[in-house]
XYZ file of C-alpha atoms in Angstrom:
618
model
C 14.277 33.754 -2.975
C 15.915 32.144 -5.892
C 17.382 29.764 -3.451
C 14.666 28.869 -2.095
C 12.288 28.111 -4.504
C 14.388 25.460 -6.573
C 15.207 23.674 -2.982
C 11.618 24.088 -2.354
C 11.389 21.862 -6.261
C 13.847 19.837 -5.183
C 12.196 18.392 -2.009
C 9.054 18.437 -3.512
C 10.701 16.034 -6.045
C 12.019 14.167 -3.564
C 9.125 14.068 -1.276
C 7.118 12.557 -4.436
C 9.935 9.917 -5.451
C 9.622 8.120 -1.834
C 5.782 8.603 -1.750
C 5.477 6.776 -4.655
C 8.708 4.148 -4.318
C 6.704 3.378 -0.583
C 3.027 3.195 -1.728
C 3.903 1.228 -4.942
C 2.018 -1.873 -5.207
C 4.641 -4.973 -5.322
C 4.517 -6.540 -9.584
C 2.615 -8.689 -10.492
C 4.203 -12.233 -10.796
C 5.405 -13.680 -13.613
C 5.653 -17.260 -14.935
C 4.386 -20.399 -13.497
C 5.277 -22.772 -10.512
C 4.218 -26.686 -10.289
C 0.656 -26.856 -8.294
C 0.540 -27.053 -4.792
C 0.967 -30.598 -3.896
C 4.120 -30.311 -6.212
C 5.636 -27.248 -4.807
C 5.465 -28.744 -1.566
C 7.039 -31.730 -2.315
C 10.030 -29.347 -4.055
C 11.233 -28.052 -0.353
C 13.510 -30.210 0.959
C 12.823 -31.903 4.743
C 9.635 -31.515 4.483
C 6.320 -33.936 4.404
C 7.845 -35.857 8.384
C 8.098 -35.458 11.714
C 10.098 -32.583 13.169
C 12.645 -34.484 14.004
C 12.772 -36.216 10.747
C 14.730 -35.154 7.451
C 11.758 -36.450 5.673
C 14.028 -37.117 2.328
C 11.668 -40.533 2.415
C 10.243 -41.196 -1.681
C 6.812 -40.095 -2.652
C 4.779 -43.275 -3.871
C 4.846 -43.906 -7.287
C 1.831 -44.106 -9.838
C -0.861 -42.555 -7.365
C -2.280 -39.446 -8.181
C -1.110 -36.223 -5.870
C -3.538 -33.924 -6.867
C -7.020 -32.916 -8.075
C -5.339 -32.488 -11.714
C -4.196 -35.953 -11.725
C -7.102 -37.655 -10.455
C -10.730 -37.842 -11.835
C -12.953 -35.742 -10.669
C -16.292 -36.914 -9.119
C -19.002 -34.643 -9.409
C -19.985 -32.285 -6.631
C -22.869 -31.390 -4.796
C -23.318 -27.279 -3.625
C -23.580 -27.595 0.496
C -25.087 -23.866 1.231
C -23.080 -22.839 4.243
C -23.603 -19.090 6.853
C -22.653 -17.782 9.945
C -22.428 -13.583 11.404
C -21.690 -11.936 8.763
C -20.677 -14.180 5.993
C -22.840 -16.388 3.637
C -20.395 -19.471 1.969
C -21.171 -22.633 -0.073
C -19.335 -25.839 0.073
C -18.787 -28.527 -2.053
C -18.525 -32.544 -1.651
C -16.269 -32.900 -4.268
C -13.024 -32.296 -1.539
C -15.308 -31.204 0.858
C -13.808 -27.733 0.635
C -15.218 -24.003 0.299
C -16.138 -23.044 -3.268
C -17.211 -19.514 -2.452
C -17.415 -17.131 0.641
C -18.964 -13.249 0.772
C -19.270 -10.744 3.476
C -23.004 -9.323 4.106
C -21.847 -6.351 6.096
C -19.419 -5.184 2.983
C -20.400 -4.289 -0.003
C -18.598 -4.030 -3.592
C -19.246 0.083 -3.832
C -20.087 2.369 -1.706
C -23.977 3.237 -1.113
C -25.323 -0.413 -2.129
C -26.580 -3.186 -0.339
C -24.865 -5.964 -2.455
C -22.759 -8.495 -0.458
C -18.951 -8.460 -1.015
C -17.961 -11.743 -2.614
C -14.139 -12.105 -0.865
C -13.322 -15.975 -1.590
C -14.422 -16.654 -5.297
C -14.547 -19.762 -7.205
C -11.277 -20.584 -8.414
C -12.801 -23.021 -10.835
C -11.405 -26.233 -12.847
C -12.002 -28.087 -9.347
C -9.553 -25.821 -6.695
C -11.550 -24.882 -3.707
C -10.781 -23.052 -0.152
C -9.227 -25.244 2.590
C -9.105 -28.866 0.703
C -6.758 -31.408 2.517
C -4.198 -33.029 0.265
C -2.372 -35.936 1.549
C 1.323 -35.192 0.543
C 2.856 -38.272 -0.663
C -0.580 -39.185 -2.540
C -2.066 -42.175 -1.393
C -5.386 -40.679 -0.865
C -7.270 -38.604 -3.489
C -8.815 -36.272 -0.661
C -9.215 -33.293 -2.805
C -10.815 -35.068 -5.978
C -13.324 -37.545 -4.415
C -16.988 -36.876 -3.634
C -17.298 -36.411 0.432
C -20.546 -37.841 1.676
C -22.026 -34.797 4.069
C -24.131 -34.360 6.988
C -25.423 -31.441 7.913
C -26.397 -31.327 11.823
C -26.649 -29.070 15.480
C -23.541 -29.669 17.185
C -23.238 -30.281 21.543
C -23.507 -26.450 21.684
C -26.387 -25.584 19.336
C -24.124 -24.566 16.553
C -24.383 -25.493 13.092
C -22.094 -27.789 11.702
C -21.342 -29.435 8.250
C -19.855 -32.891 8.261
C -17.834 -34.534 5.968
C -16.584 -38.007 5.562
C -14.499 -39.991 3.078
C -13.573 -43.612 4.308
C -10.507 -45.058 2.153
C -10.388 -48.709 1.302
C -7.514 -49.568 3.566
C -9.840 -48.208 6.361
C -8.621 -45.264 7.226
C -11.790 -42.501 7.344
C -11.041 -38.894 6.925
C -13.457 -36.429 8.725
C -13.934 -32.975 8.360
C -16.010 -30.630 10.401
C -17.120 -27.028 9.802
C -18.610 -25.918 12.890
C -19.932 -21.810 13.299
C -18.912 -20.694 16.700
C -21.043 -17.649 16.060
C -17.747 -15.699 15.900
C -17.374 -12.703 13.103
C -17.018 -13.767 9.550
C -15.088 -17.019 10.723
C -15.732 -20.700 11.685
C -14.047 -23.937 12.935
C -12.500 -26.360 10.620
C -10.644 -29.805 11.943
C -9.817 -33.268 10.305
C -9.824 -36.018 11.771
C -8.086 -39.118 10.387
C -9.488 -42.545 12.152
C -7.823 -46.112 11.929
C -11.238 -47.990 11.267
C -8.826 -50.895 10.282
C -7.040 -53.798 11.639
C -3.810 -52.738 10.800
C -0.991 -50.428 11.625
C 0.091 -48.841 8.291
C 3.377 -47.342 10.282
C 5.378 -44.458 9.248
C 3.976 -40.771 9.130
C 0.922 -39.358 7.778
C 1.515 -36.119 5.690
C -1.162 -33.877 4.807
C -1.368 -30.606 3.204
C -4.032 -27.872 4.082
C -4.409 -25.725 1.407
C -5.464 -22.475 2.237
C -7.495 -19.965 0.927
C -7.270 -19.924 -3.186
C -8.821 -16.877 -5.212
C -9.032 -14.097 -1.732
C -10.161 -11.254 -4.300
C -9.075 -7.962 -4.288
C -11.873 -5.066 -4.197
C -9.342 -2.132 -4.992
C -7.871 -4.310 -8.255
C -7.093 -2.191 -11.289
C -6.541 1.247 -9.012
C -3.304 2.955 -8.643
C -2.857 2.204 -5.004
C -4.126 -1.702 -4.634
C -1.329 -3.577 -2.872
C -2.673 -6.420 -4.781
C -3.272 -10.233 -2.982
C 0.141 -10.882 -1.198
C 0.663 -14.360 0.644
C 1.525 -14.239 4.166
C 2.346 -16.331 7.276
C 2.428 -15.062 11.456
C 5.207 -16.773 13.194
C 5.761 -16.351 16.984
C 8.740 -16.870 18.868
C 11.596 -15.985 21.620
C 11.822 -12.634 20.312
C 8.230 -11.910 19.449
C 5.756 -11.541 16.122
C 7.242 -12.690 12.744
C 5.077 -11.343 9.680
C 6.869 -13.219 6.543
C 4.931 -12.097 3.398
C 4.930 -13.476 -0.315
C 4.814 -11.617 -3.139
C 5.828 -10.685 -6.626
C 9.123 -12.591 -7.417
C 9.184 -13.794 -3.898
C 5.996 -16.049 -4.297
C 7.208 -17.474 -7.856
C 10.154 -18.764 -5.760
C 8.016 -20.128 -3.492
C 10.576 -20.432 -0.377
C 8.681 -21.801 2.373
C 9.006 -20.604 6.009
C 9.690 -23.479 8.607
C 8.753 -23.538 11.886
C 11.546 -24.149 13.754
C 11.840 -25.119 17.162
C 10.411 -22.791 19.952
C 7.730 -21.048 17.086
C 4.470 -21.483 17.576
C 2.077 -20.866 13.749
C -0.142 -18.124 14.586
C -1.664 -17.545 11.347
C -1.466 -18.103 7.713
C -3.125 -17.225 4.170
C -3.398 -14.049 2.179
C -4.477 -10.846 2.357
C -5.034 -7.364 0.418
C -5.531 -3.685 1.649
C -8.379 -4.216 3.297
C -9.403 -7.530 4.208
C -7.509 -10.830 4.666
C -8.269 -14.796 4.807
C -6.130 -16.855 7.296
C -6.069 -20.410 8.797
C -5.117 -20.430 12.604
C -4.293 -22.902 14.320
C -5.772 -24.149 17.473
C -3.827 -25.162 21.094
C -2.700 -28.942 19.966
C -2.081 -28.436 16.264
C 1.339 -28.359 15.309
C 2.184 -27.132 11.389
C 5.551 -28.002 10.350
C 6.314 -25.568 7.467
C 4.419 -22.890 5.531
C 4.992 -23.152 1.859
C 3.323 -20.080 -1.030
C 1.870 -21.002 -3.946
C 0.953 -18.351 -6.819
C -2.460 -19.149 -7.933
C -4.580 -17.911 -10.864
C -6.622 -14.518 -10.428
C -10.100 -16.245 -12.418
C -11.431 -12.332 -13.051
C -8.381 -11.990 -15.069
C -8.093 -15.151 -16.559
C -11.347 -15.175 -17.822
C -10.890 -11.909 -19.529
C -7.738 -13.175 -21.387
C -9.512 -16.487 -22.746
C -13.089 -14.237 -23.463
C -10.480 -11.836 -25.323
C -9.195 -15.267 -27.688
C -13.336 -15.488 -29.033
C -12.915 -19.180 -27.986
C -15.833 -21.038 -30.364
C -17.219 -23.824 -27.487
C -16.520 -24.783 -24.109
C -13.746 -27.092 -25.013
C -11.784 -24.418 -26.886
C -12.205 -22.437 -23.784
C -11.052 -24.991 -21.719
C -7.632 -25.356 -24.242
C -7.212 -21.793 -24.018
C -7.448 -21.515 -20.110
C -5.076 -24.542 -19.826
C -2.939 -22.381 -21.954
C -3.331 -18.737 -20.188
C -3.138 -20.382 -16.744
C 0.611 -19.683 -16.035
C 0.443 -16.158 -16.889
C -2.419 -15.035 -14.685
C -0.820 -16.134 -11.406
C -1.340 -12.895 -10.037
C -2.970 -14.535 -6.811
C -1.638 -15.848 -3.592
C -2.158 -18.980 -1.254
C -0.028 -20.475 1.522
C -0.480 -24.204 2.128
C 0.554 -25.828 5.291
C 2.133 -28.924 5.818
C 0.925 -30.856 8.850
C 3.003 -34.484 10.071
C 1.754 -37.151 12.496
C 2.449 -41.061 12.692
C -0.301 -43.035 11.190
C -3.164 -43.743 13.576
C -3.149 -47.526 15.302
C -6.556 -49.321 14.326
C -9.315 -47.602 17.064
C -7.113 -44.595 17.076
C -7.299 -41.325 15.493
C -5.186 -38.042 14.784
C -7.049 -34.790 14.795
C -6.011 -30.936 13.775
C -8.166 -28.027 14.318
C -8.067 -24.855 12.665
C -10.324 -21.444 12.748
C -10.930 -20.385 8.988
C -11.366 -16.437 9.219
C -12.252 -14.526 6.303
C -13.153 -10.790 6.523
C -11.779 -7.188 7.655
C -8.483 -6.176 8.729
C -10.346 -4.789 11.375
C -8.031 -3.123 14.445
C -11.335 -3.157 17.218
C -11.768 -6.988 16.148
C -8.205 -7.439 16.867
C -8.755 -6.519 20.491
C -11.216 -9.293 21.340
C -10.007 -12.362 22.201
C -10.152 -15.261 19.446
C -8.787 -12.241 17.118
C -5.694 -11.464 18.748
C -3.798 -12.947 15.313
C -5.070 -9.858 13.803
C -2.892 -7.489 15.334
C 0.944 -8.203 13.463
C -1.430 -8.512 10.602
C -2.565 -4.849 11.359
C 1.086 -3.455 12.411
C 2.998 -5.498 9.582
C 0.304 -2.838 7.349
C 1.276 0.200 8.788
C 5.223 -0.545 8.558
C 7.224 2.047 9.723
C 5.134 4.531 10.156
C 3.181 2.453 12.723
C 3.587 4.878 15.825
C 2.157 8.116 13.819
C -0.343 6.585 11.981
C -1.818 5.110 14.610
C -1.659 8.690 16.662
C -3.701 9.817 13.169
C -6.008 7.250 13.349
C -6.667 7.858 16.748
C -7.341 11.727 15.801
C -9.263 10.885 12.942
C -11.235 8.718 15.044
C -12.443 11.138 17.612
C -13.665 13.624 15.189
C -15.063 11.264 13.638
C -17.247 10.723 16.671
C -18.404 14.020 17.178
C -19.640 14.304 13.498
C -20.330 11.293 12.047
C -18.454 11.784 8.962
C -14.843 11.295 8.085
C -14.088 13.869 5.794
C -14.767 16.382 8.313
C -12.602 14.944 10.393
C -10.183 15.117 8.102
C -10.094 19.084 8.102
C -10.473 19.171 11.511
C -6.806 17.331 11.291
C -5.692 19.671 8.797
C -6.820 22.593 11.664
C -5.137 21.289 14.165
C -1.635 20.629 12.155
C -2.124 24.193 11.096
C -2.411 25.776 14.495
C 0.845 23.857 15.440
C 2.820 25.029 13.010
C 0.942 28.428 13.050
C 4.226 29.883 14.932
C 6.786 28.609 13.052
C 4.371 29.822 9.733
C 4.218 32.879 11.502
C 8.205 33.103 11.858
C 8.901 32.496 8.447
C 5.880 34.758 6.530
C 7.688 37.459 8.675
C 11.235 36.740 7.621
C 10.223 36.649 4.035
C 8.397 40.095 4.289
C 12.056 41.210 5.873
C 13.635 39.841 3.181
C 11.559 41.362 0.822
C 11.496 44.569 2.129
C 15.224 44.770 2.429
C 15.951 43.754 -1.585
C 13.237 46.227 -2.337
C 14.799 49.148 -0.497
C 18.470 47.503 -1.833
C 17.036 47.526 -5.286
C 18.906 51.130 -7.153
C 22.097 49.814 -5.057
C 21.542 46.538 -7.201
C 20.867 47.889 -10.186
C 23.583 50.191 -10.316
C 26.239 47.616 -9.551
C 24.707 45.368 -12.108
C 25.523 48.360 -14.558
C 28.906 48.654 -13.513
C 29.867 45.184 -13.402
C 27.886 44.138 -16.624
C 29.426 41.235 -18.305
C 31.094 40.069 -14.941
C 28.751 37.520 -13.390
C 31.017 36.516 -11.215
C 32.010 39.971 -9.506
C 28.557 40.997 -9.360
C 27.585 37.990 -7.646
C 30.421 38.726 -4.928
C 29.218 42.512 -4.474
C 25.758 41.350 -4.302
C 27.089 38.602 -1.341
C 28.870 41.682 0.491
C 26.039 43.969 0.510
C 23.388 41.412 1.198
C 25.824 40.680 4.074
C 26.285 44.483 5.513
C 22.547 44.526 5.803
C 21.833 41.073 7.665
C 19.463 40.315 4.295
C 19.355 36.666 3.214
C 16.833 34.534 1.442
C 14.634 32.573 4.202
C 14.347 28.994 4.129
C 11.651 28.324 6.645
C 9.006 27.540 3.813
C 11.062 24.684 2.688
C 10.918 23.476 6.581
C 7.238 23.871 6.555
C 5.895 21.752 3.094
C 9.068 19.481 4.777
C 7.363 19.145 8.669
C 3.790 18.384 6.803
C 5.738 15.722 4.910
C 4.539 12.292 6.960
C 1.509 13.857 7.530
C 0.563 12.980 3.925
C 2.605 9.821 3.798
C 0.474 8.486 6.810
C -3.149 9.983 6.043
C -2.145 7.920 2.656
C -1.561 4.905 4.700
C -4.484 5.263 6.547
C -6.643 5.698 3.541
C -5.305 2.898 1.806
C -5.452 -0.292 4.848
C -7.712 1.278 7.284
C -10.724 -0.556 7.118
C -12.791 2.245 8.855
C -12.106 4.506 5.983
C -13.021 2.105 3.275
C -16.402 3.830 1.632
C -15.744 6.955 4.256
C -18.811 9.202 2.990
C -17.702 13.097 2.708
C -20.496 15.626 0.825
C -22.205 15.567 -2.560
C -21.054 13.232 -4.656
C -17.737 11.722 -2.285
C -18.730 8.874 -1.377
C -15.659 7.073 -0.781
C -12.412 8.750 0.611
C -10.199 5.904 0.082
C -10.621 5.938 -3.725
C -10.652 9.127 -6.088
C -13.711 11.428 -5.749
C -14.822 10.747 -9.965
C -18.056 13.245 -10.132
C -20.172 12.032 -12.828
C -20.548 13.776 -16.372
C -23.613 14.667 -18.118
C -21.332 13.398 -21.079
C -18.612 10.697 -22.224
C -15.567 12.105 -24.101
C -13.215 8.843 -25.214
C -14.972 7.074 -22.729
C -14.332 9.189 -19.703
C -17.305 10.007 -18.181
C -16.624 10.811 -14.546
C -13.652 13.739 -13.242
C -11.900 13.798 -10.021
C -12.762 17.424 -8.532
C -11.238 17.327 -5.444
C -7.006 16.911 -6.944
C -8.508 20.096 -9.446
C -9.533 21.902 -6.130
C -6.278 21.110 -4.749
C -4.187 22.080 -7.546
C -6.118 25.717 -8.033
C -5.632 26.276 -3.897
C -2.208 25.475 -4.506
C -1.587 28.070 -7.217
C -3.779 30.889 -5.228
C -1.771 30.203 -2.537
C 1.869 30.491 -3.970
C 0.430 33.826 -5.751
C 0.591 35.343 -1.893
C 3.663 34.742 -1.458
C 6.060 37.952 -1.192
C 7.387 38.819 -4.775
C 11.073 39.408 -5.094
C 12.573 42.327 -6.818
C 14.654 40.800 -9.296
C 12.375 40.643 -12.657
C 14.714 37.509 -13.031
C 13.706 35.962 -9.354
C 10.438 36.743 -10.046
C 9.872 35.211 -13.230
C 11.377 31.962 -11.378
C 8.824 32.208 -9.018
C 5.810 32.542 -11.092
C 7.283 29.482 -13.138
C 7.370 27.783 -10.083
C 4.182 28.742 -8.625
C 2.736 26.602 -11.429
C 4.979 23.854 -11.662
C 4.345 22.250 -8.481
C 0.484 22.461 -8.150
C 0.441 20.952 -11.823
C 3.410 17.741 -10.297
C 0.782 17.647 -7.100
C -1.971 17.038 -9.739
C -0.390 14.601 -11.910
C 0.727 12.475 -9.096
C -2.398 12.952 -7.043
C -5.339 12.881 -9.464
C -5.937 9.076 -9.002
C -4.997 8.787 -5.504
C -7.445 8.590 -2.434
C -9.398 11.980 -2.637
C -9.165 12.091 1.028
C -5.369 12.638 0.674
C -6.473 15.519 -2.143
C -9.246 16.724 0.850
C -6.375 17.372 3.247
C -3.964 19.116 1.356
C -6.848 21.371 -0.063
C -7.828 22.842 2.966
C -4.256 22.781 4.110
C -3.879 25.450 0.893
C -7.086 27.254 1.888
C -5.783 27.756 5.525
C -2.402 28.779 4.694
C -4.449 31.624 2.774
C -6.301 32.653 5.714
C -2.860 32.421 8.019
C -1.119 34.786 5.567
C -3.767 37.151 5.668
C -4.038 37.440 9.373
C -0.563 37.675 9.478
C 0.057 40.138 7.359
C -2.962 41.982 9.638
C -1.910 41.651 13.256
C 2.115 41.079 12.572
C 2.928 43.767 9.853
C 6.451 44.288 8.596
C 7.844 47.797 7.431
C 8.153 48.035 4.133
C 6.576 44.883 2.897
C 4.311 45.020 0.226
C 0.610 46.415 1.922
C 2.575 46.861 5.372
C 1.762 50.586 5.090
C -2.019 50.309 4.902
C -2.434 47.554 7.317
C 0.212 49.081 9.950
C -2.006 51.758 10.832
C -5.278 49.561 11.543
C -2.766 47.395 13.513
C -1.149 49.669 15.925
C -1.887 47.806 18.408
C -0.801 44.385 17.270
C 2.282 42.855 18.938
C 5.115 44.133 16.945
């Protein structure tokens, strides 16, 4: 027993380290890196053809960027499709804002889910910068028509005509597809001239996605991302932390194909994809300001006016990069005069959603979906599948989630079975070894090291020694918890999963309101207290040795871990804190019906249950 119980620790310890080192959300940026037009420009071989070096000079004394150039005011082009509602501006002609009807912020209301917010200071959602700035694209005030396209569809168009001829158009069109619509530009050579060379232009990508589990212990946090397919299959290159300050872009090489790119968070994610015909040369990350946050920090400076706010957000700007874009450079020749060069993209913004994956047009989901689930892929999606089906017959996800923990426990039942039995055995044995014990502990007092030798040979003689099955056990139910946690935390289905009472959201902690506020706390988490107290009930079942010494170690054990499970757990998805509850409550039950039908001699209780059990195997 006293072996067993500090390996028991010691995994436990272990078990916790990785659970926390896998689940860790990646830090938070730090510093500042040039805007996007500027970070672009900073990759080398980039802004031509692909079988250019393009090393060729920017021009000199235009303006590359919204920052540089004055802004024209803009006008607010209201913008919806299924399930999204957007606005759009003229100034750029990009998106200022876009929110999900069918979400919702928290559980049990009927607010929409704002997902693309407004940046602010002028950066929008999917503006077109022309690399080597000779045209203000993102700064200037589109003209806009909106209009019924071939199809029925509506569509927002809008133009920008430059004074060397050249018009720029883009088109939103909805396609009545989920939470996503068309976007192209067009560039048209209304002139009588052949400007030569190549056109580079960047398409900036979704700025601001916002993250609806920010300030929890689990949020992953907005990471950048790009989908690359190739020879060899799905390439998932992600951005965050110190890897999106660096900003190292991600070429596409020869033979790739751009499947998707943008940002994304636990739950939902924002992408560009490109349509058949569109080639993207490169994928560069940009770290972009979170605006929640940012606001906060100049609020928390007590700025006097609107111009000392705007000094202090110019200031606080660098160190609120916390969000993530990914721009993408696209390279063509200048159009001939009556000629015209055309990309198309689809703009998605909504769910990481694995049944929307299926359907065609959403296909780019799925390496989105796997790249989540990591490693542990093949058994959370076995989980999922589990959790899924109960789900179905009862409507409600925390019941399927005990209906997991059943059938885990009925698999392991025999190997629970196997080692509830040996530790009776053992028991039994060091009781009925306990006067030999204690009279060679007299005899060899003051020689540890003798005694422990005797002890070794007599434990020997009698086939006794300390099981280690329960270690196996808590080790078996191991990525069990790491993958409900998974689940929990980028499985869209279980986002505002409804239990009983007041759970109304298993991927987030349970927080029961209080009739009271005590240094501002006003809610508890029940469920990891429920947890904790099953845990202790159910080490207090387990055999006692007959060592005062081993015992003592066992009772100071018995507490130690369900107070560790606590502190980890207590902020954690209370669906995690759900499973291993009942897990505790059913390994009380499995002792007891052990102990019933498969007595052992000599175990503590064995005599009054063997003769009501008679007729139990043996």
């Amino acid at each position: 027993m006293e072996k067993r119980l500090p390996l028991a620790l010691l995994l436990s310890l272990v078990f916790v380290w990785v659970y926390l080192q896998m689940t860790a959300p990646p830090p938070p940026p730090e510093g500042s890196i040039p805007p996007a037009a500027e970070s672009v420009n900073a990759a080398p071989g980039i802004g031509a053809t692909p079988d250019q070096d393009g090393s060729a000079p920017l021009a000199s004394g235009v303006p590359a960027s919204a920052s540089d150039a004055p802004l024209e005011p803009g006008v607010p082009v209201p913008f919806e499709g299924e399930g999204y509602r957007a606005e759009f501006s003229t100034r750029g002609g990009g998106l200022t804002w876009l929110e999900l009807t069918d979400y919702h912020t928290k559980a049990h209301e009927s607010d929409a889910l704002p997902l693309l917010e407004d940046a602010g200071d002028g950066i929008g959602h999917f503006l077109v910068r022309d690399f080597n700035g000779r045209y203000p694209l993102d700064s200037v005030a589109w003209e806009v028509e909106q209009r019924r396209s071939d199809e029925g569809r509506d569509q927002l168009v809008f133009r920008w005509t430059a004074p060397d001829g050249l018009r720029f158009t883009r088109t939103v069109t909805d396609h009545g597809d989920r939470t996503s619509f068309g976007l192209s530009v067009e560039v048209e050579n209304l002139g009588t001239q052949d400007p030569g060379g190549t056109l580079t232009l960047v398409m900036q990508g979704p700025h601001g996605l916002r993250d609806d589990q920010a300030g929890t212990q689990f949020a992953g946090g907005v990471t950048g991302l790009v989908v690359v397919r190739g020879p060899e299959g799905d390439d998932v290159h992600k951005w965050a932390g110190d890897k999106l300050v660096s900003g190292d872009p991600r070429r596409i090489a020869t033979g790739e194909t751009l499947v998707a790119a943008g940002s994304m968070t636990n739950y939902f994610t924002s992408v560009l994809v490109p349509e058949e015909g569109t080639y993207v040369s490169l994928a560069q990350p940009e770290a972009t300001p979170d605006r929640e946050l940012l606001e906060a920090a100049v609020a928390a400076k007590h700025p006097v006016d609107e111009n000392d706010a705007a000094r202090w957000r110019d200031r606080l700007r660098g160190e609120h990069k916390t969000n993530a874009a990914v721009n993408l450079v696209l390279s063509a020749k200048y159009p001939a005069p009556g000629q015209a060069a055309r990309y198309d993209f689809k703009a998605y913004a909504g769910p990481k959603d694995r049944n929307l994956a299926r359907q065609p047009g959403y296909l780019f989901l799925d390496p989105i979906l796997e790249n989540a689930f990591g490693r542990w892929a093949w058994i959370n999606h076995a989980l999922l599948a589990i959790l899924g089906f109960f789900h179905g017959l009862t409507n409600n996800w925390g019941v399927a989630i005990i209906l997991l923990v059943v059938i885990v426990r009925l698999l392991l039942f025999p190997l629970n079975r196997i080692q509830q039995s040996s530790m009776a055995r053992y028991g039994a044995t060091m009781q009925r070894l306990k006067p030999e014990l204690d009279a060679l502990k007299l005899k060899l007092k003051g020689n540890t090291r003798k005694f422990n030798e005797e002890q070794m040979k007599l434990l020997k003689r009698e086939g006794a020694s300390p099981p280690l099955g329960g270690c196996l056990l808590m080790f078996l139910q191991f990525p069990v918890w790491i993958s409900l946690f998974q689940i929990l935390r980028n499985s869209i289905e279980l986002r505002h999963a409804d239990f009983v009472f007041w759970v109304h959201d298993l991927s987030r902690p349970d927080q029961m309101p209080l009739p009271f506020s005590v240094y501002g706390i006003n809610h508890v988490n029940v469920l990891p207290i429920l947890m904790a107290i099953a845990n202790v009930v159910q080490l207090r079942f387990q055999p006692k040795p007959a060592d005062e010494s081993q015992a003592q170690m066992q009772k100071i054990m018995g507490l130690m871990m369900p107070v560790m499970m606590l502190v980890f757990l207590y902020n954690y998805p209370s669906g995690l804190s759900l499973y291993i509850f009942t897990s505790s409550v059913l390994g009380i039950f499995e002792y007891q019906v052990i102990r019933r039908f498969w007595p052992v001699a000599g175990a503590p209780g064995s005599a009054a249950v063997a003769t009501a059990g008679k007729s139990a195997p043996a």
